[in-house]
XYZ file of C-alpha atoms in Angstrom:
518
model
C -137.765 -85.670 -12.399
C -138.983 -82.215 -11.510
C -139.507 -81.058 -7.931
C -139.261 -77.591 -6.414
C -141.437 -77.912 -3.333
C -138.740 -77.528 -0.631
C -136.505 -74.593 0.286
C -133.320 -76.466 -0.574
C -134.317 -77.350 -4.138
C -131.347 -77.481 -6.532
C -129.941 -74.087 -7.544
C -133.036 -72.440 -6.096
C -134.985 -73.532 -9.191
C -135.828 -77.234 -9.029
C -134.428 -80.744 -8.745
C -134.260 -82.193 -12.266
C -131.531 -84.840 -12.141
C -131.600 -88.463 -11.049
C -131.907 -87.542 -7.373
C -133.383 -84.646 -5.434
C -131.510 -82.648 -2.810
C -133.586 -84.495 -0.186
C -132.150 -87.816 -1.401
C -135.282 -88.945 -3.221
C -134.582 -90.864 -6.458
C -136.129 -89.771 -9.744
C -138.289 -92.917 -10.012
C -139.736 -92.211 -6.553
C -140.444 -88.600 -7.505
C -142.248 -89.819 -10.635
C -144.360 -92.165 -8.510
C -145.276 -89.318 -6.187
C -146.428 -87.327 -9.212
C -148.462 -90.346 -10.269
C -149.955 -90.526 -6.779
C -150.901 -86.847 -6.915
C -152.432 -87.325 -10.346
C -154.465 -90.261 -9.032
C -155.793 -88.128 -6.162
C -156.837 -85.458 -8.658
C -158.495 -88.233 -10.657
C -160.429 -89.359 -7.582
C -161.488 -85.761 -6.930
C -162.794 -85.579 -10.507
C -164.729 -88.832 -10.123
C -166.149 -87.568 -6.819
C -167.317 -84.245 -8.304
C -171.014 -85.174 -8.208
C -170.840 -86.794 -4.786
C -172.277 -84.785 -1.880
C -169.334 -85.372 0.472
C -166.339 -87.677 0.729
C -166.813 -90.731 2.939
C -164.226 -91.889 5.479
C -162.443 -94.164 2.992
C -162.040 -91.369 0.445
C -160.950 -88.841 3.074
C -158.313 -91.138 4.558
C -156.875 -92.145 1.182
C -156.549 -88.500 0.135
C -155.061 -87.414 3.483
C -152.587 -90.275 3.353
C -151.670 -89.620 -0.260
C -151.066 -85.912 0.256
C -149.091 -86.567 3.440
C -146.960 -89.179 1.658
C -145.780 -86.562 -0.833
C -144.507 -84.111 1.803
C -140.713 -83.746 1.628
C -138.733 -86.342 3.629
C -141.674 -88.661 4.341
C -141.633 -91.607 1.942
C -138.709 -92.887 -0.126
C -140.192 -96.340 -0.756
C -141.590 -97.128 -4.219
C -143.748 -100.186 -3.324
C -145.734 -98.322 -0.661
C -146.429 -95.445 -3.050
C -147.474 -97.855 -5.822
C -149.901 -99.498 -3.400
C -151.536 -96.123 -2.676
C -151.912 -95.441 -6.400
C -153.576 -98.854 -6.837
C -155.952 -98.146 -3.939
C -156.948 -94.818 -5.485
C -157.527 -96.443 -8.888
C -159.645 -99.182 -7.349
C -161.727 -96.584 -5.560
C -162.198 -94.565 -8.759
C -163.443 -97.720 -10.488
C -165.729 -98.630 -7.587
C -167.383 -95.211 -7.681
C -168.074 -95.825 -11.342
C -166.298 -92.974 -13.024
C -163.390 -94.903 -14.452
C -159.772 -93.787 -14.038
C -159.439 -90.035 -14.636
C -155.877 -89.361 -13.475
C -154.175 -86.041 -14.127
C -150.760 -85.898 -15.793
C -148.618 -83.734 -13.495
C -146.445 -82.696 -16.424
C -149.345 -80.482 -17.464
C -148.860 -78.566 -14.220
C -145.064 -78.413 -14.319
C -145.163 -77.182 -17.946
C -148.011 -74.705 -17.434
C -147.861 -70.919 -17.629
C -145.455 -69.765 -14.890
C -148.033 -67.790 -12.892
C -150.709 -70.492 -13.129
C -148.128 -73.078 -12.086
C -147.091 -70.863 -9.186
C -150.607 -70.444 -7.807
C -151.499 -74.108 -8.274
C -148.242 -75.103 -6.574
C -149.055 -72.866 -3.600
C -152.395 -74.631 -3.305
C -150.981 -78.137 -3.795
C -148.103 -77.720 -1.355
C -150.440 -76.081 1.153
C -152.758 -79.091 0.844
C -149.872 -81.451 1.525
C -148.977 -79.665 4.740
C -152.617 -79.441 5.816
C -153.094 -83.161 5.172
C -150.336 -83.952 7.658
C -152.230 -82.036 10.359
C -155.552 -83.620 9.403
C -153.937 -87.061 9.506
C -152.651 -86.582 13.067
C -156.099 -85.432 14.188
C -157.746 -88.375 12.405
C -155.550 -90.821 14.317
C -157.058 -89.416 17.530
C -160.603 -89.656 16.161
C -161.118 -85.992 15.233
C -162.470 -85.021 11.821
C -163.702 -81.960 9.980
C -166.004 -82.487 6.999
C -165.207 -79.043 5.585
C -161.489 -79.818 5.591
C -162.018 -83.205 3.914
C -164.308 -81.710 1.266
C -161.828 -78.904 0.576
C -159.066 -81.365 -0.276
C -161.180 -82.610 -3.201
C -162.322 -79.140 -4.278
C -158.741 -77.853 -4.364
C -157.395 -80.959 -6.122
C -160.002 -80.544 -8.863
C -158.881 -76.930 -9.329
C -155.240 -78.014 -9.622
C -156.244 -80.322 -12.468
C -158.611 -77.782 -14.021
C -158.399 -74.631 -16.103
C -159.170 -71.920 -13.536
C -157.928 -68.380 -14.155
C -155.502 -66.348 -12.030
C -158.166 -64.596 -9.947
C -159.944 -67.849 -9.123
C -156.695 -69.539 -8.162
C -155.537 -66.613 -6.029
C -158.820 -66.757 -4.122
C -158.299 -70.502 -3.665
C -154.807 -69.854 -2.284
C -156.403 -67.718 0.439
C -159.097 -70.356 0.992
C -156.327 -72.910 1.537
C -154.947 -70.779 4.355
C -158.380 -70.267 5.876
C -159.240 -73.974 5.821
C -155.839 -74.816 7.290
C -156.718 -72.610 10.285
C -159.742 -74.863 10.846
C -157.495 -77.902 10.466
C -154.925 -76.639 12.990
C -157.756 -75.799 15.411
C -159.021 -79.379 15.052
C -155.574 -80.832 15.752
C -155.095 -78.495 18.715
C -158.395 -79.708 20.146
C -157.487 -83.335 19.485
C -154.120 -83.047 21.222
C -155.253 -81.016 24.234
C -158.466 -82.981 24.873
C -156.519 -86.226 24.642
C -153.296 -85.350 26.461
C -154.074 -82.150 28.400
C -153.099 -78.498 27.992
C -149.322 -77.990 27.581
C -147.539 -76.437 30.546
C -144.026 -74.968 30.848
C -141.557 -77.827 31.215
C -137.771 -78.032 31.399
C -136.287 -80.815 29.271
C -132.825 -82.253 29.816
C -130.457 -83.060 26.946
C -128.508 -85.598 28.989
C -129.035 -89.198 27.913
C -128.948 -91.447 30.959
C -126.998 -94.685 30.853
C -128.848 -97.828 29.847
C -131.250 -98.839 27.061
C -133.225 -96.097 25.342
C -135.319 -95.318 22.275
C -135.323 -92.101 20.241
C -138.685 -91.064 18.781
C -138.852 -88.373 16.133
C -141.556 -86.725 14.032
C -144.792 -85.111 15.190
C -147.322 -87.776 16.180
C -148.332 -87.639 19.857
C -150.350 -90.845 19.629
C -147.327 -92.884 18.526
C -145.362 -91.525 21.485
C -148.193 -92.440 23.837
C -148.344 -96.003 22.500
C -144.564 -96.363 22.754
C -144.608 -95.102 26.355
C -147.342 -97.573 27.213
C -145.483 -100.507 25.665
C -142.168 -99.663 27.357
C -143.504 -99.247 30.892
C -141.429 -101.138 33.489
C -139.038 -102.496 30.854
C -136.010 -100.467 31.931
C -136.024 -98.479 28.686
C -135.957 -94.677 28.621
C -137.609 -92.643 25.857
C -136.051 -89.517 24.335
C -137.698 -87.165 21.885
C -135.999 -85.688 18.838
C -136.808 -82.746 16.583
C -140.477 -81.753 16.524
C -141.261 -84.244 19.300
C -139.692 -81.925 21.903
C -143.004 -80.125 22.747
C -144.632 -83.423 23.765
C -142.848 -83.121 27.134
C -145.300 -80.334 28.012
C -148.484 -82.429 27.752
C -149.553 -83.575 31.261
C -150.700 -87.073 30.249
C -147.422 -87.732 28.447
C -145.055 -86.188 30.988
C -146.651 -88.405 33.649
C -144.582 -91.293 32.287
C -141.333 -91.230 34.308
C -139.359 -92.938 31.542
C -140.005 -90.029 29.139
C -136.643 -88.621 30.107
C -135.501 -85.844 27.796
C -134.544 -84.725 24.295
C -131.888 -86.224 22.038
C -129.987 -83.803 19.810
C -131.306 -80.958 17.719
C -133.206 -80.517 14.455
C -133.864 -82.998 11.653
C -131.024 -81.962 9.343
C -128.416 -83.022 11.933
C -129.705 -86.578 12.288
C -127.082 -88.209 10.056
C -124.359 -86.853 12.353
C -126.237 -87.223 15.646
C -127.563 -90.733 14.928
C -124.190 -91.957 13.642
C -123.499 -95.164 15.579
C -125.961 -94.269 18.361
C -126.525 -97.336 20.633
C -130.318 -97.147 20.394
C -133.160 -97.542 17.882
C -134.851 -94.552 16.248
C -138.591 -94.544 15.544
C -139.751 -92.200 12.778
C -143.424 -91.259 13.119
C -143.788 -88.588 10.424
C -141.647 -86.576 8.044
C -138.051 -85.370 8.458
C -136.490 -88.701 7.483
C -133.143 -88.191 5.774
C -131.404 -90.877 3.695
C -130.239 -93.445 6.228
C -126.513 -94.022 6.783
C -125.082 -97.519 7.140
C -123.822 -96.709 10.648
C -127.371 -96.767 12.014
C -129.487 -98.394 9.291
C -129.976 -101.518 11.425
C -131.745 -99.486 14.121
C -134.179 -97.353 12.090
C -137.895 -98.125 12.362
C -140.735 -96.341 10.587
C -144.488 -96.213 11.086
C -147.628 -94.664 9.532
C -146.859 -93.029 6.145
C -143.102 -92.866 6.715
C -141.228 -95.484 4.725
C -137.687 -96.119 3.529
C -136.323 -99.056 1.523
C -135.220 -102.034 3.644
C -136.090 -100.359 6.961
C -138.418 -102.208 9.377
C -141.926 -100.748 9.234
C -144.324 -100.943 12.188
C -147.794 -101.553 10.774
C -151.290 -100.521 11.868
C -151.223 -102.910 14.826
C -148.610 -100.605 16.413
C -146.710 -103.450 17.993
C -143.383 -101.846 18.864
C -141.810 -105.103 20.042
C -139.031 -104.990 17.373
C -138.069 -101.487 18.539
C -138.091 -102.552 22.194
C -136.010 -105.658 21.477
C -133.464 -103.591 19.553
C -133.171 -101.125 22.461
C -132.468 -103.959 24.898
C -130.003 -105.565 22.487
C -128.006 -102.354 21.956
C -128.025 -101.459 25.636
C -127.567 -97.708 25.330
C -124.629 -95.731 26.697
C -122.538 -97.286 29.518
C -122.457 -93.901 31.292
C -124.585 -90.767 31.137
C -124.087 -89.047 27.776
C -124.267 -85.265 27.827
C -125.533 -83.447 24.729
C -125.989 -79.738 24.094
C -127.849 -77.449 21.758
C -126.259 -75.424 18.989
C -125.225 -72.688 21.437
C -123.959 -74.990 24.182
C -127.050 -75.089 26.426
C -128.033 -78.422 27.962
C -131.613 -77.710 29.138
C -134.527 -76.747 26.883
C -137.867 -75.278 27.961
C -141.133 -75.878 26.114
C -144.870 -75.662 26.808
C -145.707 -71.975 26.298
C -148.829 -72.657 24.256
C -151.786 -70.302 24.375
C -153.189 -71.813 27.571
C -150.096 -70.753 29.524
C -149.506 -67.397 27.853
C -153.139 -66.296 27.990
C -153.348 -67.262 31.674
C -150.911 -64.403 32.340
C -152.246 -62.090 29.631
C -153.012 -59.397 32.196
C -149.324 -59.353 33.216
C -148.254 -59.153 29.590
C -150.649 -56.279 28.826
C -149.556 -54.434 31.958
C -145.878 -54.913 31.055
C -146.468 -53.502 27.563
C -148.440 -50.538 28.849
C -145.816 -49.905 31.542
C -142.983 -50.005 29.032
C -141.334 -53.206 30.342
C -142.036 -55.037 27.080
C -141.323 -53.079 23.903
C -141.857 -55.676 21.196
C -142.871 -59.259 20.446
C -141.127 -61.371 17.822
C -142.429 -64.677 16.498
C -139.267 -66.344 15.195
C -140.001 -69.873 14.060
C -140.632 -72.349 11.299
C -138.549 -75.087 9.707
C -134.842 -75.656 10.116
C -132.595 -76.917 7.348
C -129.025 -77.577 6.280
C -128.662 -74.853 3.658
C -126.250 -72.035 4.615
C -127.888 -68.855 5.858
C -130.007 -70.218 8.659
C -127.622 -68.882 11.303
C -129.488 -65.636 10.532
C -132.171 -66.754 12.996
C -129.644 -67.408 15.769
C -128.085 -63.979 15.343
C -131.457 -62.276 14.996
C -132.678 -63.657 18.322
C -129.393 -62.843 20.047
C -129.713 -59.235 18.887
C -133.352 -58.668 19.846
C -133.726 -55.914 22.483
C -133.507 -56.944 26.132
C -137.046 -55.678 26.667
C -138.564 -57.852 23.925
C -140.116 -61.329 23.992
C -139.412 -64.051 21.409
C -142.164 -66.575 20.728
C -140.994 -69.576 18.747
C -142.314 -72.819 17.283
C -141.374 -75.713 15.000
C -137.858 -77.087 14.572
C -136.373 -73.728 13.547
C -136.201 -72.973 17.269
C -133.228 -75.317 17.638
C -131.107 -72.504 16.250
C -131.546 -70.618 19.525
C -133.766 -72.486 22.014
C -130.822 -73.340 24.271
C -129.971 -69.651 24.785
C -130.654 -68.021 28.153
C -131.899 -64.505 27.412
C -133.270 -63.899 30.886
C -136.790 -62.813 31.829
C -139.203 -59.868 31.629
C -141.966 -59.358 34.187
C -141.379 -62.883 35.433
C -141.677 -64.359 31.917
C -138.810 -65.962 29.984
C -137.740 -63.936 26.979
C -137.833 -67.066 24.792
C -141.136 -68.967 24.850
C -141.469 -72.213 22.903
C -145.093 -72.438 21.720
C -144.675 -75.959 20.303
C -144.725 -77.784 16.967
C -145.350 -76.154 13.575
C -149.090 -76.855 13.871
C -149.023 -74.894 17.135
C -148.907 -71.791 14.980
C -152.601 -71.981 15.892
C -151.640 -71.216 19.504
C -149.443 -68.316 18.412
C -152.293 -66.913 16.308
C -154.682 -67.132 19.260
C -152.148 -65.334 21.475
C -151.824 -62.543 18.913
C -155.596 -62.222 18.508
C -156.063 -62.084 22.296
C -153.430 -59.352 22.647
C -155.038 -57.378 19.826
C -158.368 -57.668 21.594
C -156.830 -56.517 24.897
C -155.337 -53.452 23.234
C -158.451 -52.847 21.110
C -156.467 -52.914 17.869
C -155.716 -55.217 14.954
C -152.896 -57.776 14.954
C -151.064 -55.604 12.426
C -151.138 -52.699 14.913
C -149.493 -54.703 17.698
C -145.766 -54.321 18.461
C -145.367 -57.771 16.885
C -143.183 -58.967 14.015
C -143.178 -62.414 12.426
C -139.798 -63.666 11.212
C -140.305 -67.089 9.642
C -138.074 -69.804 8.237
C -139.464 -72.393 5.867
C -138.329 -75.698 4.429
C -141.309 -77.867 3.502
C -145.031 -77.884 2.885
C -146.348 -77.553 6.431
C -144.579 -74.196 6.597
C -146.296 -73.280 3.316
C -149.795 -73.909 4.670
C -148.998 -72.007 7.891
C -147.837 -69.024 5.839
C -151.033 -69.162 3.770
C -153.052 -69.188 7.001
C -151.294 -66.056 8.239
C -151.912 -64.315 4.915
C -155.568 -65.393 4.876
C -155.946 -63.650 8.244
C -154.599 -60.465 6.715
C -151.384 -60.472 8.757
C -148.862 -58.210 7.075
C -145.143 -57.426 6.973
C -143.950 -60.992 7.555
C -140.216 -61.576 7.071
C -139.536 -64.857 5.248
C -136.341 -66.784 4.630
C -133.750 -68.032 4.256
C -134.778 -67.808 0.577
C -138.073 -67.255 -1.171
C -139.873 -70.322 -2.596
C -138.763 -71.342 -6.069
C -142.379 -72.075 -6.970
C -143.491 -68.476 -6.422
C -143.259 -66.596 -9.720
C -142.224 -62.944 -9.821
C -145.772 -61.835 -10.651
C -147.300 -63.841 -7.792
C -144.586 -62.554 -5.468
C -145.442 -58.994 -6.458
C -149.061 -59.616 -5.518
C -148.031 -60.980 -2.113
C -145.687 -58.048 -1.527
C -148.307 -55.473 -2.543
C -151.153 -57.020 -0.561
C -149.310 -58.248 2.500
C -145.891 -56.628 2.624
C -144.194 -60.031 2.502
C -140.461 -59.348 2.834
C -137.406 -61.559 2.259
C -134.919 -61.497 5.130
C -131.648 -59.585 4.646
C -129.300 -59.387 7.649
C -130.296 -59.461 11.327
C -128.912 -55.971 11.824
C -130.724 -54.415 8.850
C -134.016 -56.177 9.546
C -134.051 -55.320 13.256
C -133.280 -51.700 12.471
C -136.144 -51.568 9.984
C -138.559 -53.284 12.389
C -137.742 -51.194 15.438
C -137.796 -47.877 13.591
C -141.473 -48.310 12.721
């Protein structure tokens, strides 16, 4: 096998043995390469078509999403997707024109680097497009771009063409995140600041993890008046801020912390866990009988909830297990027991005048966006220490599961605003971008001229497409860690450093000194 798409890839170079660091077996990794090659083949067959139809768009979205790290470990489901893609290629009349992914992995280092940036960005973008599609929201430009970019990955484009396509990937992902933002807010309301308890009340409960708001809604509907409480986990935390979801009284709180702690936190838990998207780690025996998956998430021998979305098996398991006999208190990494979320652009921009006044009056000296993916690899405590050491007159915006490193800290308030503001999931980088653009407009300057610094952590492909979006907007001097991507060659890195000032993190003390001296 060969895979280097996640931050924790073996030795910082690539997983090449019989199993990846994520737990994926070599035969599954080979199948995912085959699936990617089949999608490139479909893109080739579709080259003369005016636009992809719904069937094509959904197969490509699903295929790209399936290959995101920690989504699908199940060979039969991947084989079925490959068969569907082949059947569609034949039906269109072009024959099977699959691409051999070994051509990419063995290509010139810089070409491989640029194509990998595009491919991994597409995978992250497809996850966002998939969530929007579930709610009935589509973007023809996004769907068409998937095919255009896949053809380029299987083609012979030069460095300049590929570098331009890297930036296009970021630009199109901005459209995709805007679509998902619209889908979520029009369906479930505009997020509002909400305190979320980490205490698990006694009695039956279900843990839901992932990113999909629609799955949570359906689960809440099916568990009404059944005496079962629902607790979010990981990237589901921000769902507590949506008015139409928080209206359900049995949506009680948040269970545990980020995805990489699930094997410890789920160990023997007396409740079922429903996985709705990525962040599925290899399942331990101590809770394997209570894991359920849905949508593209799949794991061998685990019960999968199909398109009918009948969560009866999950509900029955919750009632069978019974939950904790007494209230079970949990805390965050720093000992806090209450989390606050819901500071999306609607909330922050509603008090923009206060923020601008506080900056002009000297009450707020700097804004930090500290967010992204969490992970198990050593070095991520950097983000905890960085936030702890930010000046008392600064504000920390955060998003995605990286916030679990510090979101239970109480850093006080400035001008009536909490110093830590949770903007939401990783796709809510769109909200953070809109906040930055609005502040730049208020101060009649560019985003790069604001007292704003982005300090990002990455793990998988959704973080890649968010980074490409920020670069496509011309945002400079981003700090990135805990390590740089293995798939970025030294020459491509030099281009990113020269054009955008992309900087690897060092220590909290050194980086803060450098930032605040500017």
